[in-house]
CSV table of C-alpha atoms in Angstrom, one decimal:
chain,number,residue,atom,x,y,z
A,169,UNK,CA,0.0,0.0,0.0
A,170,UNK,CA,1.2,3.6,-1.1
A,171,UNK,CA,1.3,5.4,2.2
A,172,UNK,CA,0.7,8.9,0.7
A,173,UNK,CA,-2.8,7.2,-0.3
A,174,UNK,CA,-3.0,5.6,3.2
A,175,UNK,CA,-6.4,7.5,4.2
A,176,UNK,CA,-8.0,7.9,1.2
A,177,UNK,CA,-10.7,5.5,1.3
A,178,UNK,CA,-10.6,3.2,-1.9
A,179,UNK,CA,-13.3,3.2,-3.8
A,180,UNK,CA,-15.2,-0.2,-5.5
A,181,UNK,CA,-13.4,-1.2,-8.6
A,182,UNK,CA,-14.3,0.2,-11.8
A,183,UNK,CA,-15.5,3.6,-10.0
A,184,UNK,CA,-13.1,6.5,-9.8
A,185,UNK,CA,-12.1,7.9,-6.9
A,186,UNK,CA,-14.2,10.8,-5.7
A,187,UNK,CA,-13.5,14.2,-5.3
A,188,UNK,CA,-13.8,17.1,-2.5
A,189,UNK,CA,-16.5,18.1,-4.0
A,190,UNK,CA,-18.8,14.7,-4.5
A,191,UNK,CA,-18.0,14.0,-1.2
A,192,UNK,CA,-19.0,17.8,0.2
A,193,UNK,CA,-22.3,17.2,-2.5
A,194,UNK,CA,-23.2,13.6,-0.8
A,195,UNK,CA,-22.7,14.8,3.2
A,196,UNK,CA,-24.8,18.1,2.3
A,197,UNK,CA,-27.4,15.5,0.6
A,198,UNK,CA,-27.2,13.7,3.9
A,199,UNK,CA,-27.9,16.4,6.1
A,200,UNK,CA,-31.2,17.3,4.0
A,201,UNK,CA,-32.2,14.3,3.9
A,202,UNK,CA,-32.1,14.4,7.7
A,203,UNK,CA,-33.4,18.0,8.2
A,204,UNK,CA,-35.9,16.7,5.7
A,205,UNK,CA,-37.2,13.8,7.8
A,206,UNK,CA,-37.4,16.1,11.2
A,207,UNK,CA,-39.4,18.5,9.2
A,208,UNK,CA,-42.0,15.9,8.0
A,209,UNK,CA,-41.8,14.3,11.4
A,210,UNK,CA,-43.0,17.4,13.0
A,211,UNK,CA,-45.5,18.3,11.0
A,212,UNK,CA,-47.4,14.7,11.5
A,213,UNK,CA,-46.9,16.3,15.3
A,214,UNK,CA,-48.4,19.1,14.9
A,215,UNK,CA,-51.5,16.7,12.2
A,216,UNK,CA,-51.8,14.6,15.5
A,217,UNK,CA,-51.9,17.6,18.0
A,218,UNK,CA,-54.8,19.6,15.9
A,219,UNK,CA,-56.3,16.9,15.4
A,220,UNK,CA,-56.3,16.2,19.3
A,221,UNK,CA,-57.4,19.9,19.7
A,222,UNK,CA,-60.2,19.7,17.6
A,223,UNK,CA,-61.2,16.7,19.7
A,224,UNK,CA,-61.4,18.6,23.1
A,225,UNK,CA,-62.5,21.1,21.2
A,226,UNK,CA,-65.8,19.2,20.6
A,227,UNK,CA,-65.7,17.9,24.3
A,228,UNK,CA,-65.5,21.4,25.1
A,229,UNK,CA,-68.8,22.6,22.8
A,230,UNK,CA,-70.6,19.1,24.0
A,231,UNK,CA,-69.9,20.2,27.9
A,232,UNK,CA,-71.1,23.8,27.3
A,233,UNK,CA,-73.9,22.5,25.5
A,234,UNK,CA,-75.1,20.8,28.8
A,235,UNK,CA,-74.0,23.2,30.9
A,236,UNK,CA,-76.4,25.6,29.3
A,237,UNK,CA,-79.4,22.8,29.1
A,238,UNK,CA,-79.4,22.4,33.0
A,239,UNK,CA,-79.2,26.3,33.0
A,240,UNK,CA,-82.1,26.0,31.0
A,241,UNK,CA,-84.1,22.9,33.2
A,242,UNK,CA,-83.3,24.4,36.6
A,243,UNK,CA,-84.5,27.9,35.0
A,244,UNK,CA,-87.8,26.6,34.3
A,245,UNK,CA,-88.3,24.2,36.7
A,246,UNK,CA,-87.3,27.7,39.3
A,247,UNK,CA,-90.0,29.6,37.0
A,248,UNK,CA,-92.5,26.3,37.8
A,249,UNK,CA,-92.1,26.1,41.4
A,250,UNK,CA,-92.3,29.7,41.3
A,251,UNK,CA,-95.7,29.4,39.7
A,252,UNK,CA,-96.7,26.7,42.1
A,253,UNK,CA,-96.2,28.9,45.3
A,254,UNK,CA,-98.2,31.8,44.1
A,255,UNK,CA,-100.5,29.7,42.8
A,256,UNK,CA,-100.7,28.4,46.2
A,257,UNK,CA,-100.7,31.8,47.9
A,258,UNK,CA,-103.5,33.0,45.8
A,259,UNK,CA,-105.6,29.8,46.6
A,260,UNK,CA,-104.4,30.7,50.7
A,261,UNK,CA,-105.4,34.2,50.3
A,262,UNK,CA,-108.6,33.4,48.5
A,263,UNK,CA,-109.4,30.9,51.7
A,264,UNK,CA,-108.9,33.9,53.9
A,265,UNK,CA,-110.9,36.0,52.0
């Protein structure tokens, strides 16, 4: 072995060897590829966290929905019992009477 060529990596035969700049060409293709793959890896994060959001979302609506429906009930059934004791008071007042 030459030892001028000692850390030159040899390449398969029939291929020439490759230059600074194939080799500078392939690591920047590398590091895209893995900037690349982070990229798309958050995104399906932030797919998976709206689509989470939009769930609670829903809960939210479905628990304000009920919220205001027992409003609602214990508003009228406050207006009927209401109702019931003047209805009773005018019956007690009509006795009196």
């Amino acid at each position: 072995m030459n030892p001028a060529n000692a850390n030159t990596p040899t390449p398969p035969t029939g291929e020439a060897p490759r230059t600074i700049t194939q080799r500078l060409l392939a690591i920047a293709g590398s590091i895209v590829t893995i900037i690349g793959s982070v990229a798309l890896l958050l995104v399906a994060v932030s797919i998976a966290m709206g689509v989470a959001a939009l769930a609670f979302g829903f809960l939210a609506a479905l628990l304000g929905l009920s919220a205001y429906a027992g409003l609602l009930a214990g508003a009228i059934a406050g207006g009927l019992a209401c109702a019931e004791l003047l209805r009773q008071a005018a019956q007690q007042n009509k006795k009196e009477s």
